[in-house]
Amino acid sequence: MHDIRVMKGDITVLDVDAIVNAANTTLLGGGGVDGAIHRAAGPQLLDECRALGGCQTGEAKITSGCRLLARYVIHAVGPVWKGGHHGEDELLAGCYRRAMDIAAQKGICSIAFPCISTGVYRFPKQRAASIAVRTVRDAAARGSSVKTVVFVCFSEEDYEIYLALCPSPERP
Ligand code: ADP
């Protein structure tokens, strides 16, 4: 049984087992949610990321949460939107699927996702949200240690989109 929640706010302050970062292929930090996570976690996060040697688009890798309340950060690399005919949908689904797989391998119970690729990578928000919710539901249905998934929306627009996709029985 899993619980899908939708909230508006800052993913860096959440008390969950793992937060997911919308990283880039270098894993060496960037703007947006990536910058916010590195600032909140402290410089040790960059040291851990350096040791990972980058990450391919559609894949994910895990570090500790350093100074965050979350025990882990799962760094997922979403695709840059190039019009939709360059495998963007499958690569975005890959991020969510890999993050859920890694979480299950670690025995993680609660995980929070930002809206991967929908910032500077320009993936259309509605399309990205549909992929995110579908992929996470499918992963949870396969059986997993993950019991709580939180979709963290930074903008009101994303929040409305996710609320519509996750009807009230799935909300707290
Ligand atoms: P990408 O490069 O994958 O598009 P961005 O960081 O530019 O990544 O944006 C991804 C999403 O993260 C956007 O919806 C953005 O509004 C959101 N975001 C930015 N800062 C935060 C934060 N502190 N907590 C949660 N979401 C955030």
Coordinates of C-alpha atoms and ligand atoms in Angstrom, one line a residue:
M1 CA 0.0 0.0 0.0
H2 CA 1.4 3.4 -0.9
D3 CA 0.5 6.9 -0.2
I4 CA 1.0 9.6 -2.8
R5 CA 1.0 13.2 -1.5
V6 CA 1.2 16.5 -3.3
M7 CA 2.6 19.6 -1.5
K8 CA 3.7 23.1 -2.4
G9 CA 7.1 24.2 -1.0
D10 CA 10.8 23.7 -0.7
I11 CA 12.0 20.2 -1.0
T12 CA 15.2 20.8 1.0
V13 CA 13.5 21.1 4.3
L14 CA 11.5 17.9 4.2
D15 CA 11.8 15.2 6.8
V16 CA 11.7 12.2 4.5
D17 CA 14.2 9.3 4.0
A18 CA 15.3 10.6 0.6
I19 CA 14.8 13.6 -1.5
V20 CA 15.4 13.5 -5.3
N21 CA 17.5 16.1 -6.9
A22 CA 17.0 17.3 -10.5
A23 CA 20.7 17.2 -11.3
N24 CA 22.7 17.6 -14.5
T25 CA 25.1 15.0 -16.0
T26 CA 28.2 16.3 -14.2
L27 CA 26.5 16.0 -10.8
L28 CA 28.6 18.9 -9.7
G29 CA 25.7 21.3 -8.9
G30 CA 23.8 23.8 -10.8
G31 CA 20.9 26.3 -10.4
G32 CA 17.3 25.7 -9.4
V33 CA 16.5 22.9 -7.1
D34 CA 20.1 21.5 -7.5
G35 CA 21.6 24.7 -6.2
A36 CA 19.1 24.8 -3.3
I37 CA 19.9 21.2 -2.3
H38 CA 23.7 21.8 -2.4
R39 CA 23.4 25.0 -0.4
A40 CA 21.2 23.3 2.3
A41 CA 23.2 20.1 2.4
G42 CA 26.6 21.8 2.7
P43 CA 29.9 21.3 0.9
Q44 CA 30.3 17.6 1.7
L45 CA 27.5 16.9 -0.8
L46 CA 29.7 18.1 -3.6
D47 CA 32.6 15.9 -2.4
E48 CA 30.3 12.9 -2.5
C49 CA 29.0 13.8 -5.9
R50 CA 32.5 14.2 -7.3
A51 CA 33.3 10.6 -6.4
L52 CA 30.3 9.4 -8.5
G53 CA 31.9 10.5 -11.8
G54 CA 28.8 12.0 -13.4
C55 CA 25.5 10.4 -14.4
Q56 CA 23.7 9.8 -17.7
T57 CA 20.5 11.4 -18.6
G58 CA 17.5 9.2 -17.5
E59 CA 19.6 7.7 -14.8
A60 CA 20.1 8.3 -11.0
K61 CA 22.7 7.9 -8.3
I62 CA 22.5 8.2 -4.6
T63 CA 24.5 10.0 -1.9
S64 CA 24.0 10.7 1.8
G65 CA 21.9 13.7 2.7
C66 CA 24.8 15.4 4.5
R67 CA 23.3 18.3 6.6
L68 CA 19.7 17.8 5.3
L69 CA 17.0 16.2 7.4
A70 CA 16.7 13.6 4.6
R71 CA 19.1 10.7 5.0
Y72 CA 19.8 10.4 1.3
V73 CA 19.8 12.5 -1.9
I74 CA 19.0 10.6 -5.1
H75 CA 20.4 12.6 -8.0
A76 CA 18.4 12.1 -11.1
V77 CA 19.3 13.6 -14.5
G78 CA 16.3 14.6 -16.5
P79 CA 16.3 15.3 -20.2
V80 CA 16.5 18.8 -21.8
W81 CA 13.3 19.3 -23.8
K82 CA 14.1 19.4 -27.5
G83 CA 10.5 19.3 -28.9
G84 CA 9.5 15.8 -27.8
H85 CA 11.0 13.6 -30.5
H86 CA 14.4 12.9 -28.9
G87 CA 13.3 10.3 -26.4
E88 CA 12.4 12.9 -23.7
D89 CA 9.4 11.1 -22.4
E90 CA 11.2 7.8 -21.9
L91 CA 14.3 9.6 -20.4
L92 CA 12.1 11.4 -17.9
A93 CA 10.3 8.2 -16.9
G94 CA 13.7 6.6 -16.5
C95 CA 14.6 9.2 -13.8
Y96 CA 11.6 8.4 -11.7
R97 CA 11.9 4.7 -12.3
R98 CA 15.6 4.6 -11.4
A99 CA 15.0 6.8 -8.3
M100 CA 12.3 4.4 -7.1
D101 CA 14.5 1.4 -7.8
I102 CA 17.5 2.8 -5.9
A103 CA 15.1 3.8 -3.0
A104 CA 13.8 0.2 -2.9
Q105 CA 17.4 -1.2 -2.9
K106 CA 18.1 1.0 0.2
G107 CA 14.9 0.0 2.0
I108 CA 13.7 3.6 1.9
C109 CA 10.1 4.2 3.1
S110 CA 9.5 7.9 2.2
I111 CA 10.8 9.8 -0.8
A112 CA 10.1 13.3 -2.2
F113 CA 10.4 14.3 -5.9
P114 CA 10.7 17.8 -7.4
C115 CA 9.2 18.4 -10.9
I116 CA 12.3 17.1 -12.8
S117 CA 13.2 18.8 -16.1
T118 CA 10.4 21.4 -15.9
G119 CA 12.6 24.3 -14.9
V120 CA 15.6 25.4 -17.1
Y121 CA 15.2 22.1 -19.0
R122 CA 11.8 23.4 -20.2
F123 CA 9.9 20.0 -20.3
P124 CA 6.2 20.9 -20.6
K125 CA 4.8 20.8 -17.0
Q126 CA 1.5 18.8 -17.7
R127 CA 3.3 16.2 -19.8
A128 CA 6.1 15.8 -17.2
A129 CA 3.6 15.5 -14.3
S130 CA 1.6 12.8 -16.1
I131 CA 4.8 10.8 -16.7
A132 CA 6.0 11.3 -13.1
V133 CA 2.7 10.2 -11.5
R134 CA 2.3 7.2 -13.9
T135 CA 5.9 6.0 -13.4
V136 CA 5.8 6.3 -9.6
R137 CA 2.5 4.5 -9.4
D138 CA 3.8 1.7 -11.6
A139 CA 6.9 1.3 -9.5
A140 CA 5.0 1.3 -6.3
A141 CA 2.5 -1.3 -7.7
R142 CA 5.4 -3.7 -8.4
G143 CA 6.1 -3.9 -4.6
S144 CA 8.6 -1.7 -2.8
S145 CA 9.9 -0.6 0.6
V146 CA 8.6 2.9 -0.5
K147 CA 5.3 3.6 1.2
T148 CA 5.1 7.4 0.9
V149 CA 5.9 9.4 -2.2
V150 CA 5.6 13.2 -2.0
F151 CA 5.5 15.3 -5.2
V152 CA 6.9 18.7 -4.2
C153 CA 5.7 21.6 -6.3
F154 CA 7.5 24.9 -6.2
S155 CA 5.0 26.8 -8.3
E156 CA 1.3 27.1 -7.9
E157 CA 0.9 26.0 -11.5
D158 CA 2.7 22.7 -10.8
Y159 CA 0.7 22.3 -7.6
E160 CA -2.7 22.5 -9.4
I161 CA -1.5 20.1 -12.1
Y162 CA -0.4 17.5 -9.5
L163 CA -3.6 17.9 -7.4
A164 CA -5.7 17.1 -10.5
L165 CA -3.6 14.0 -11.2
C166 CA -3.6 12.7 -7.6
P167 CA -7.3 12.7 -6.5
S168 CA -8.2 13.2 -2.9
P169 CA -8.1 9.6 -1.6
E170 CA -4.4 9.7 -2.3
R171 CA -3.9 13.0 -0.5
P172 CA -3.4 13.3 3.3
Ligands
ADP1 P1 15.7 21.1 -14.4 O1 17.1 21.6 -14.9 O2 15.6 19.6 -14.3 O3 14.6 21.7 -15.3 P2 15.2 23.1 -12.3 O4 15.9 23.1 -10.9 O5 15.5 24.2 -13.2 O6 15.6 21.7 -12.9 O7 13.7 22.9 -12.1 C1 13.1 21.7 -11.7 C2 11.9 22.1 -10.8 O8 12.3 22.4 -9.5 C3 11.1 23.3 -11.2 O9 9.7 23.0 -11.2 C4 11.4 24.3 -10.2 O10 10.4 25.3 -10.0 C5 11.6 23.5 -9.0 N1 12.3 24.0 -7.8 C6 13.3 24.9 -7.7 N2 13.7 25.1 -6.5 C7 13.1 24.2 -5.7 C8 13.0 23.8 -4.3 N3 13.8 24.5 -3.4 N4 12.2 22.8 -3.9 C9 11.4 22.2 -4.8 N5 11.4 22.5 -6.1 C10 12.2 23.5 -6.6

